[in-house]
């Protein structure tokens, strides 16, 4: 393979300026991740300790195989929402190794509002189930939840993508033959009772694990019967009498030990595609990405320099190098896995879109996973470009991205605006995993462009009414709030808080995050039941 020859001057002022800006962003990211993991009220931590419960990070530590990576999903979900203290949307979710097997883990955090479920908790749970289904990953749930946060029940219960969808997914997961193992470590009330009830195997902790459709207060209100939580749905009741639970655990640590044995007993899942080569690090330091990417998202940079610091041996076979140069396509390996990479070097023209469509078809035919490095402001616009067929040529690429059957992975390495988001496999186009960098911005269009469009439309209306154009002050009054809203709602933290992505990552760790993502995805067979594409307008 051809080794990418880097042209970056690591001694230049521009490099140092870029490096400092990205390093500051990564430092901010690490601060936010630490806060999301560790910022808990002392009284809640003491309450859990007094009850004999393990803290959530300790549960995760005991569950995972020692010294193995954990690919966390949505670590900053719900950031800034509600009262600003529902960290991680109240749960830790991710892919990790348990007894040597890759599994999708979900661990409630009862130190956050007693483990109550908020709207973003539901969204995060649904995302975890989709990951399990798409990638055929066994699911392990460590449950301890106070149930739905009742003041927000209208946002949790009734709609197609609300709480009921969790149990709908559980039924589908069971039908697909994907194992679901649940440890009951606290209350599982009302709808929450169905999570263990619909699991394959249930481990139940004595003393503080309880499953019931209606808790003691509701039972008393409805029937007048007085009963304790343990009498109503404790471990002895469900292990010895109802049969809801299968394994009796003395405490949290014992439950996790049983879960690890149950996972070890699951059948092995052969990878759809094994690493074809011995993994080799890039010949360039991945941390040099800090100095490559400008602090201003509007400033262009060569995506090949990023690819050189992600792929094995910095080796890359570039496809159609001289054609459609604003889209870089080519073949490489990441941690030994073959990949087809598409990365933006500017706006998408017809030639770029046709090149991308051709390349996606090649990878799909050869069953090579696709990696999209997205830094795109959209498709070219204008009279000549419309006459040249930009709309139909852009559609070809969007069609190919949507219908490709190989696993797709997206990293937002800069801008993500307009239909460029679709063509470069945004969230709506089914990437198995989607990650962002701290400099990421997303929207229908950039804030200043959106503001200018609104000003133009307003002036057009005034002209039709025979009125003069707006003054600069009037135009500024329109522009400023639009730009401010775009900055707030288009930045990486707003995106990740709303789970528009699977997490913000340190750019220097992109290679490893992609390697873990690809490895997890290949637990599922590459689809062979769908052939061909839809209509490509000619």
PDB file of N, CA and C in Angstrom, residues 191-270:
ATOM      1  N   UNK A 191     -43.511  -0.609  34.995  1.00  0.00           N
ATOM      2  CA  UNK A 191     -42.928  -1.018  33.725  1.00  0.00           C
ATOM      3  C   UNK A 191     -41.544  -1.602  33.883  1.00  0.00           C
ATOM      4  N   UNK A 192     -40.799  -1.088  34.883  1.00  0.00           N
ATOM      5  CA  UNK A 192     -39.458  -1.601  35.128  1.00  0.00           C
ATOM      6  C   UNK A 192     -39.431  -3.073  35.480  1.00  0.00           C
ATOM      7  N   UNK A 193     -40.562  -3.607  35.960  1.00  0.00           N
ATOM      8  CA  UNK A 193     -40.625  -5.028  36.297  1.00  0.00           C
ATOM      9  C   UNK A 193     -40.537  -5.900  35.055  1.00  0.00           C
ATOM     10  N   UNK A 194     -40.923  -5.338  33.913  1.00  0.00           N
ATOM     11  CA  UNK A 194     -40.913  -6.136  32.691  1.00  0.00           C
ATOM     12  C   UNK A 194     -39.503  -6.371  32.157  1.00  0.00           C
ATOM     13  N   UNK A 195     -38.548  -5.517  32.538  1.00  0.00           N
ATOM     14  CA  UNK A 195     -37.186  -5.730  32.036  1.00  0.00           C
ATOM     15  C   UNK A 195     -36.646  -7.078  32.502  1.00  0.00           C
ATOM     16  N   UNK A 196     -36.666  -7.397  33.816  1.00  0.00           N
ATOM     17  CA  UNK A 196     -36.257  -8.758  34.193  1.00  0.00           C
ATOM     18  C   UNK A 196     -37.226  -9.823  33.693  1.00  0.00           C
ATOM     19  N   UNK A 197     -38.518  -9.515  33.721  1.00  0.00           N
ATOM     20  CA  UNK A 197     -39.498 -10.534  33.314  1.00  0.00           C
ATOM     21  C   UNK A 197     -39.316 -10.945  31.860  1.00  0.00           C
ATOM     22  N   UNK A 198     -38.792 -10.042  31.032  1.00  0.00           N
ATOM     23  CA  UNK A 198     -38.605 -10.347  29.611  1.00  0.00           C
ATOM     24  C   UNK A 198     -37.168 -10.742  29.291  1.00  0.00           C
ATOM     25  N   UNK A 199     -36.345 -10.914  30.304  1.00  0.00           N
ATOM     26  CA  UNK A 199     -34.958 -11.337  30.100  1.00  0.00           C
ATOM     27  C   UNK A 199     -34.867 -12.857  30.081  1.00  0.00           C
ATOM     28  N   UNK A 200     -33.768 -13.365  29.520  1.00  0.00           N
ATOM     29  CA  UNK A 200     -33.562 -14.809  29.458  1.00  0.00           C
ATOM     30  C   UNK A 200     -33.270 -15.386  30.836  1.00  0.00           C
ATOM     31  N   UNK A 201     -32.390 -14.697  31.581  1.00  0.00           N
ATOM     32  CA  UNK A 201     -31.980 -15.173  32.898  1.00  0.00           C
ATOM     33  C   UNK A 201     -31.919 -13.980  33.854  1.00  0.00           C
ATOM     34  N   UNK A 202     -32.365 -14.206  35.092  1.00  0.00           N
ATOM     35  CA  UNK A 202     -32.449 -13.126  36.073  1.00  0.00           C
ATOM     36  C   UNK A 202     -31.738 -13.531  37.350  1.00  0.00           C
ATOM     37  N   UNK A 203     -30.825 -12.676  37.782  1.00  0.00           N
ATOM     38  CA  UNK A 203     -30.140 -12.826  39.061  1.00  0.00           C
ATOM     39  C   UNK A 203     -30.760 -11.820  40.022  1.00  0.00           C
ATOM     40  N   UNK A 204     -31.112 -12.255  41.225  1.00  0.00           N
ATOM     41  CA  UNK A 204     -31.864 -11.402  42.156  1.00  0.00           C
ATOM     42  C   UNK A 204     -31.106 -11.286  43.476  1.00  0.00           C
ATOM     43  N   UNK A 205     -30.823 -10.054  43.871  1.00  0.00           N
ATOM     44  CA  UNK A 205     -30.071  -9.799  45.100  1.00  0.00           C
ATOM     45  C   UNK A 205     -31.040  -9.737  46.281  1.00  0.00           C
ATOM     46  N   UNK A 206     -30.741 -10.516  47.310  1.00  0.00           N
ATOM     47  CA  UNK A 206     -31.611 -10.525  48.486  1.00  0.00           C
ATOM     48  C   UNK A 206     -31.525  -9.196  49.234  1.00  0.00           C
ATOM     49  N   UNK A 207     -32.594  -8.853  49.908  1.00  0.00           N
ATOM     50  CA  UNK A 207     -32.561  -7.678  50.775  1.00  0.00           C
ATOM     51  C   UNK A 207     -32.973  -6.397  50.091  1.00  0.00           C
ATOM     52  N   UNK A 208     -32.316  -6.042  48.978  1.00  0.00           N
ATOM     53  CA  UNK A 208     -32.669  -4.773  48.347  1.00  0.00           C
ATOM     54  C   UNK A 208     -33.092  -4.881  46.889  1.00  0.00           C
ATOM     55  N   UNK A 209     -33.102  -6.070  46.312  1.00  0.00           N
ATOM     56  CA  UNK A 209     -33.655  -6.240  44.970  1.00  0.00           C
ATOM     57  C   UNK A 209     -35.126  -6.616  45.060  1.00  0.00           C
ATOM     58  N   UNK A 210     -35.974  -5.905  44.320  1.00  0.00           N
ATOM     59  CA  UNK A 210     -37.413  -6.185  44.382  1.00  0.00           C
ATOM     60  C   UNK A 210     -38.072  -5.920  43.030  1.00  0.00           C
ATOM     61  N   UNK A 211     -38.969  -6.828  42.637  1.00  0.00           N
ATOM     62  CA  UNK A 211     -39.701  -6.722  41.370  1.00  0.00           C
ATOM     63  C   UNK A 211     -41.186  -6.753  41.682  1.00  0.00           C
ATOM     64  N   UNK A 212     -41.924  -5.732  41.241  1.00  0.00           N
ATOM     65  CA  UNK A 212     -43.378  -5.753  41.391  1.00  0.00           C
ATOM     66  C   UNK A 212     -44.022  -4.745  40.443  1.00  0.00           C
ATOM     67  N   UNK A 213     -45.230  -5.064  40.006  1.00  0.00           N
ATOM     68  CA  UNK A 213     -45.967  -4.166  39.121  1.00  0.00           C
ATOM     69  C   UNK A 213     -46.466  -2.938  39.875  1.00  0.00           C
ATOM     70  N   UNK A 214     -46.809  -3.113  41.149  1.00  0.00           N
ATOM     71  CA  UNK A 214     -47.219  -1.990  41.995  1.00  0.00           C
ATOM     72  C   UNK A 214     -46.540  -2.100  43.339  1.00  0.00           C
ATOM     73  N   UNK A 215     -45.859  -1.046  43.795  1.00  0.00           N
ATOM     74  CA  UNK A 215     -45.142  -1.070  45.048  1.00  0.00           C
ATOM     75  C   UNK A 215     -46.057  -1.015  46.249  1.00  0.00           C
ATOM     76  N   UNK A 216     -45.479  -1.162  47.448  1.00  0.00           N
ATOM     77  CA  UNK A 216     -46.286  -1.183  48.674  1.00  0.00           C
ATOM     78  C   UNK A 216     -47.259  -0.020  48.822  1.00  0.00           C
ATOM     79  N   UNK A 217     -46.872   1.237  48.518  1.00  0.00           N
ATOM     80  CA  UNK A 217     -47.856   2.324  48.663  1.00  0.00           C
ATOM     81  C   UNK A 217     -49.053   2.164  47.736  1.00  0.00           C
ATOM     82  N   UNK A 218     -48.798   1.725  46.490  1.00  0.00           N
ATOM     83  CA  UNK A 218     -49.896   1.549  45.543  1.00  0.00           C
ATOM     84  C   UNK A 218     -50.773   0.379  45.946  1.00  0.00           C
ATOM     85  N   UNK A 219     -50.156  -0.700  46.437  1.00  0.00           N
ATOM     86  CA  UNK A 219     -50.935  -1.863  46.892  1.00  0.00           C
ATOM     87  C   UNK A 219     -51.867  -1.457  48.026  1.00  0.00           C
ATOM     88  N   UNK A 220     -51.336  -0.675  48.969  1.00  0.00           N
ATOM     89  CA  UNK A 220     -52.162  -0.237  50.093  1.00  0.00           C
ATOM     90  C   UNK A 220     -53.304   0.654  49.628  1.00  0.00           C
ATOM     91  N   UNK A 221     -52.979   1.574  48.704  1.00  0.00           N
ATOM     92  CA  UNK A 221     -54.016   2.486  48.220  1.00  0.00           C
ATOM     93  C   UNK A 221     -55.102   1.735  47.446  1.00  0.00           C
ATOM     94  N   UNK A 222     -54.689   0.705  46.695  1.00  0.00           N
ATOM     95  CA  UNK A 222     -55.639   0.005  45.833  1.00  0.00           C
ATOM     96  C   UNK A 222     -56.417  -1.084  46.563  1.00  0.00           C
ATOM     97  N   UNK A 223     -55.753  -1.762  47.512  1.00  0.00           N
ATOM     98  CA  UNK A 223     -56.380  -2.937  48.141  1.00  0.00           C
ATOM     99  C   UNK A 223     -56.486  -2.848  49.654  1.00  0.00           C
ATOM    100  N   UNK A 224     -55.758  -1.922  50.261  1.00  0.00           N
ATOM    101  CA  UNK A 224     -55.733  -1.836  51.717  1.00  0.00           C
ATOM    102  C   UNK A 224     -54.731  -2.779  52.355  1.00  0.00           C
ATOM    103  N   UNK A 225     -54.089  -3.618  51.555  1.00  0.00           N
ATOM    104  CA  UNK A 225     -53.112  -4.576  52.073  1.00  0.00           C
ATOM    105  C   UNK A 225     -51.801  -3.874  52.414  1.00  0.00           C
ATOM    106  N   UNK A 226     -51.261  -4.165  53.590  1.00  0.00           N
ATOM    107  CA  UNK A 226     -49.967  -3.628  53.986  1.00  0.00           C
ATOM    108  C   UNK A 226     -48.909  -4.708  53.807  1.00  0.00           C
ATOM    109  N   UNK A 227     -47.873  -4.379  53.045  1.00  0.00           N
ATOM    110  CA  UNK A 227     -46.844  -5.363  52.719  1.00  0.00           C
ATOM    111  C   UNK A 227     -45.537  -4.643  52.497  1.00  0.00           C
ATOM    112  N   UNK A 228     -44.413  -5.281  52.851  1.00  0.00           N
ATOM    113  CA  UNK A 228     -43.102  -4.678  52.607  1.00  0.00           C
ATOM    114  C   UNK A 228     -42.655  -4.978  51.176  1.00  0.00           C
ATOM    115  N   UNK A 229     -41.660  -4.231  50.729  1.00  0.00           N
ATOM    116  CA  UNK A 229     -41.134  -4.451  49.369  1.00  0.00           C
ATOM    117  C   UNK A 229     -40.565  -5.857  49.244  1.00  0.00           C
ATOM    118  N   UNK A 230     -39.910  -6.339  50.296  1.00  0.00           N
ATOM    119  CA  UNK A 230     -39.303  -7.669  50.231  1.00  0.00           C
ATOM    120  C   UNK A 230     -40.370  -8.755  50.206  1.00  0.00           C
ATOM    121  N   UNK A 231     -41.448  -8.564  50.993  1.00  0.00           N
ATOM    122  CA  UNK A 231     -42.542  -9.533  50.987  1.00  0.00           C
ATOM    123  C   UNK A 231     -43.285  -9.536  49.660  1.00  0.00           C
ATOM    124  N   UNK A 232     -43.332  -8.368  49.037  1.00  0.00           N
ATOM    125  CA  UNK A 232     -44.083  -8.225  47.790  1.00  0.00           C
ATOM    126  C   UNK A 232     -43.322  -8.762  46.579  1.00  0.00           C
ATOM    127  N   UNK A 233     -42.011  -8.490  46.528  1.00  0.00           N
ATOM    128  CA  UNK A 233     -41.276  -8.880  45.314  1.00  0.00           C
ATOM    129  C   UNK A 233     -39.801  -9.107  45.540  1.00  0.00           C
ATOM    130  N   UNK A 234     -39.414  -9.583  46.726  1.00  0.00           N
ATOM    131  CA  UNK A 234     -38.006  -9.802  47.025  1.00  0.00           C
ATOM    132  C   UNK A 234     -37.453 -11.054  46.379  1.00  0.00           C
ATOM    133  N   UNK A 235     -36.179 -11.311  46.660  1.00  0.00           N
ATOM    134  CA  UNK A 235     -35.483 -12.418  46.004  1.00  0.00           C
ATOM    135  C   UNK A 235     -36.079 -13.771  46.350  1.00  0.00           C
ATOM    136  N   UNK A 236     -36.453 -13.980  47.623  1.00  0.00           N
ATOM    137  CA  UNK A 236     -37.003 -15.274  48.012  1.00  0.00           C
ATOM    138  C   UNK A 236     -38.350 -15.508  47.329  1.00  0.00           C
ATOM    139  N   UNK A 237     -39.174 -14.443  47.248  1.00  0.00           N
ATOM    140  CA  UNK A 237     -40.481 -14.579  46.596  1.00  0.00           C
ATOM    141  C   UNK A 237     -40.313 -15.016  45.141  1.00  0.00           C
ATOM    142  N   UNK A 238     -39.442 -14.330  44.424  1.00  0.00           N
ATOM    143  CA  UNK A 238     -39.357 -14.578  42.983  1.00  0.00           C
ATOM    144  C   UNK A 238     -38.449 -15.744  42.607  1.00  0.00           C
ATOM    145  N   UNK A 239     -37.517 -16.108  43.483  1.00  0.00           N
ATOM    146  CA  UNK A 239     -36.675 -17.285  43.193  1.00  0.00           C
ATOM    147  C   UNK A 239     -37.362 -18.578  43.627  1.00  0.00           C
ATOM    148  N   UNK A 240     -38.126 -18.531  44.727  1.00  0.00           N
ATOM    149  CA  UNK A 240     -38.693 -19.760  45.286  1.00  0.00           C
ATOM    150  C   UNK A 240     -40.171 -19.957  44.965  1.00  0.00           C
ATOM    151  N   UNK A 241     -40.910 -18.851  44.728  1.00  0.00           N
ATOM    152  CA  UNK A 241     -42.359 -18.999  44.567  1.00  0.00           C
ATOM    153  C   UNK A 241     -42.864 -18.637  43.169  1.00  0.00           C
ATOM    154  N   UNK A 242     -42.576 -17.419  42.705  1.00  0.00           N
ATOM    155  CA  UNK A 242     -43.148 -16.995  41.420  1.00  0.00           C
ATOM    156  C   UNK A 242     -42.379 -17.523  40.215  1.00  0.00           C
ATOM    157  N   UNK A 243     -41.079 -17.755  40.393  1.00  0.00           N
ATOM    158  CA  UNK A 243     -40.250 -18.181  39.265  1.00  0.00           C
ATOM    159  C   UNK A 243     -39.840 -17.056  38.338  1.00  0.00           C
ATOM    160  N   UNK A 244     -40.120 -15.810  38.732  1.00  0.00           N
ATOM    161  CA  UNK A 244     -39.704 -14.674  37.905  1.00  0.00           C
ATOM    162  C   UNK A 244     -38.187 -14.602  37.820  1.00  0.00           C
ATOM    163  N   UNK A 245     -37.505 -14.890  38.948  1.00  0.00           N
ATOM    164  CA  UNK A 245     -36.040 -14.820  38.994  1.00  0.00           C
ATOM    165  C   UNK A 245     -35.456 -16.225  39.040  1.00  0.00           C
ATOM    166  N   UNK A 246     -34.198 -16.337  38.605  1.00  0.00           N
ATOM    167  CA  UNK A 246     -33.595 -17.660  38.425  1.00  0.00           C
ATOM    168  C   UNK A 246     -32.424 -17.951  39.364  1.00  0.00           C
ATOM    169  N   UNK A 247     -31.718 -16.921  39.801  1.00  0.00           N
ATOM    170  CA  UNK A 247     -30.517 -17.120  40.616  1.00  0.00           C
ATOM    171  C   UNK A 247     -30.570 -16.181  41.823  1.00  0.00           C
ATOM    172  N   UNK A 248     -30.320 -16.733  42.995  1.00  0.00           N
ATOM    173  CA  UNK A 248     -30.378 -15.991  44.251  1.00  0.00           C
ATOM    174  C   UNK A 248     -28.965 -15.505  44.591  1.00  0.00           C
ATOM    175  N   UNK A 249     -28.835 -14.184  44.808  1.00  0.00           N
ATOM    176  CA  UNK A 249     -27.531 -13.605  45.126  1.00  0.00           C
ATOM    177  C   UNK A 249     -27.568 -12.974  46.506  1.00  0.00           C
ATOM    178  N   UNK A 250     -26.470 -13.126  47.241  1.00  0.00           N
ATOM    179  CA  UNK A 250     -26.404 -12.604  48.599  1.00  0.00           C
ATOM    180  C   UNK A 250     -26.180 -11.099  48.642  1.00  0.00           C
ATOM    181  N   UNK A 251     -25.459 -10.568  47.648  1.00  0.00           N
ATOM    182  CA  UNK A 251     -25.195  -9.126  47.590  1.00  0.00           C
ATOM    183  C   UNK A 251     -24.811  -8.761  46.163  1.00  0.00           C
ATOM    184  N   UNK A 252     -24.492  -7.468  45.948  1.00  0.00           N
ATOM    185  CA  UNK A 252     -24.174  -7.012  44.593  1.00  0.00           C
ATOM    186  C   UNK A 252     -22.988  -7.749  43.995  1.00  0.00           C
ATOM    187  N   UNK A 253     -21.920  -7.914  44.784  1.00  0.00           N
ATOM    188  CA  UNK A 253     -20.713  -8.572  44.271  1.00  0.00           C
ATOM    189  C   UNK A 253     -21.009 -10.014  43.870  1.00  0.00           C
ATOM    190  N   UNK A 254     -21.813 -10.696  44.682  1.00  0.00           N
ATOM    191  CA  UNK A 254     -22.183 -12.071  44.366  1.00  0.00           C
ATOM    192  C   UNK A 254     -23.017 -12.129  43.086  1.00  0.00           C
ATOM    193  N   UNK A 255     -23.916 -11.166  42.914  1.00  0.00           N
ATOM    194  CA  UNK A 255     -24.741 -11.122  41.702  1.00  0.00           C
ATOM    195  C   UNK A 255     -23.872 -10.945  40.465  1.00  0.00           C
ATOM    196  N   UNK A 256     -22.888 -10.061  40.552  1.00  0.00           N
ATOM    197  CA  UNK A 256     -22.009  -9.824  39.398  1.00  0.00           C
ATOM    198  C   UNK A 256     -21.182 -11.077  39.103  1.00  0.00           C
ATOM    199  N   UNK A 257     -20.765 -11.771  40.146  1.00  0.00           N
ATOM    200  CA  UNK A 257     -20.027 -13.031  39.941  1.00  0.00           C
ATOM    201  C   UNK A 257     -20.894 -14.043  39.184  1.00  0.00           C
ATOM    202  N   UNK A 258     -22.176 -14.133  39.554  1.00  0.00           N
ATOM    203  CA  UNK A 258     -23.086 -15.050  38.863  1.00  0.00           C
ATOM    204  C   UNK A 258     -23.277 -14.604  37.411  1.00  0.00           C
ATOM    205  N   UNK A 259     -23.456 -13.295  37.201  1.00  0.00           N
ATOM    206  CA  UNK A 259     -23.630 -12.783  35.837  1.00  0.00           C
ATOM    207  C   UNK A 259     -22.430 -13.146  34.969  1.00  0.00           C
ATOM    208  N   UNK A 260     -21.250 -12.996  35.495  1.00  0.00           N
ATOM    209  CA  UNK A 260     -20.041 -13.335  34.719  1.00  0.00           C
ATOM    210  C   UNK A 260     -20.040 -14.825  34.338  1.00  0.00           C
ATOM    211  N   UNK A 261     -20.509 -15.688  35.246  1.00  0.00           N
ATOM    212  CA  UNK A 261     -20.569 -17.119  34.922  1.00  0.00           C
ATOM    213  C   UNK A 261     -21.612 -17.374  33.834  1.00  0.00           C
ATOM    214  N   UNK A 262     -22.722 -16.661  33.896  1.00  0.00           N
ATOM    215  CA  UNK A 262     -23.772 -16.846  32.891  1.00  0.00           C
ATOM    216  C   UNK A 262     -23.311 -16.387  31.516  1.00  0.00           C
ATOM    217  N   UNK A 263     -22.575 -15.280  31.469  1.00  0.00           N
ATOM    218  CA  UNK A 263     -22.043 -14.808  30.187  1.00  0.00           C
ATOM    219  C   UNK A 263     -21.025 -15.809  29.641  1.00  0.00           C
ATOM    220  N   UNK A 264     -20.172 -16.340  30.521  1.00  0.00           N
ATOM    221  CA  UNK A 264     -19.179 -17.337  30.091  1.00  0.00           C
ATOM    222  C   UNK A 264     -19.859 -18.562  29.482  1.00  0.00           C
ATOM    223  N   UNK A 265     -21.080 -18.839  29.922  1.00  0.00           N
ATOM    224  CA  UNK A 265     -21.810 -20.014  29.446  1.00  0.00           C
ATOM    225  C   UNK A 265     -22.513 -19.784  28.113  1.00  0.00           C
ATOM    226  N   UNK A 266     -22.535 -18.537  27.630  1.00  0.00           N
ATOM    227  CA  UNK A 266     -23.180 -18.261  26.351  1.00  0.00           C
ATOM    228  C   UNK A 266     -22.358 -18.843  25.203  1.00  0.00           C
ATOM    229  N   UNK A 267     -23.009 -19.243  24.128  1.00  0.00           N
ATOM    230  CA  UNK A 267     -22.251 -19.762  22.975  1.00  0.00           C
ATOM    231  C   UNK A 267     -21.377 -18.677  22.359  1.00  0.00           C
ATOM    232  N   UNK A 268     -20.258 -19.096  21.806  1.00  0.00           N
ATOM    233  CA  UNK A 268     -19.368 -18.150  21.139  1.00  0.00           C
ATOM    234  C   UNK A 268     -20.030 -17.595  19.891  1.00  0.00           C
ATOM    235  N   UNK A 269     -19.695 -16.333  19.573  1.00  0.00           N
ATOM    236  CA  UNK A 269     -20.227 -15.690  18.375  1.00  0.00           C
ATOM    237  C   UNK A 269     -19.075 -15.384  17.428  1.00  0.00           C
ATOM    238  N   UNK A 270     -18.919 -16.169  16.366  1.00  0.00           N
ATOM    239  CA  UNK A 270     -17.806 -15.921  15.445  1.00  0.00           C
ATOM    240  C   UNK A 270     -17.955 -14.577  14.749  1.00  0.00           C
TER     241      UNK A 270
END
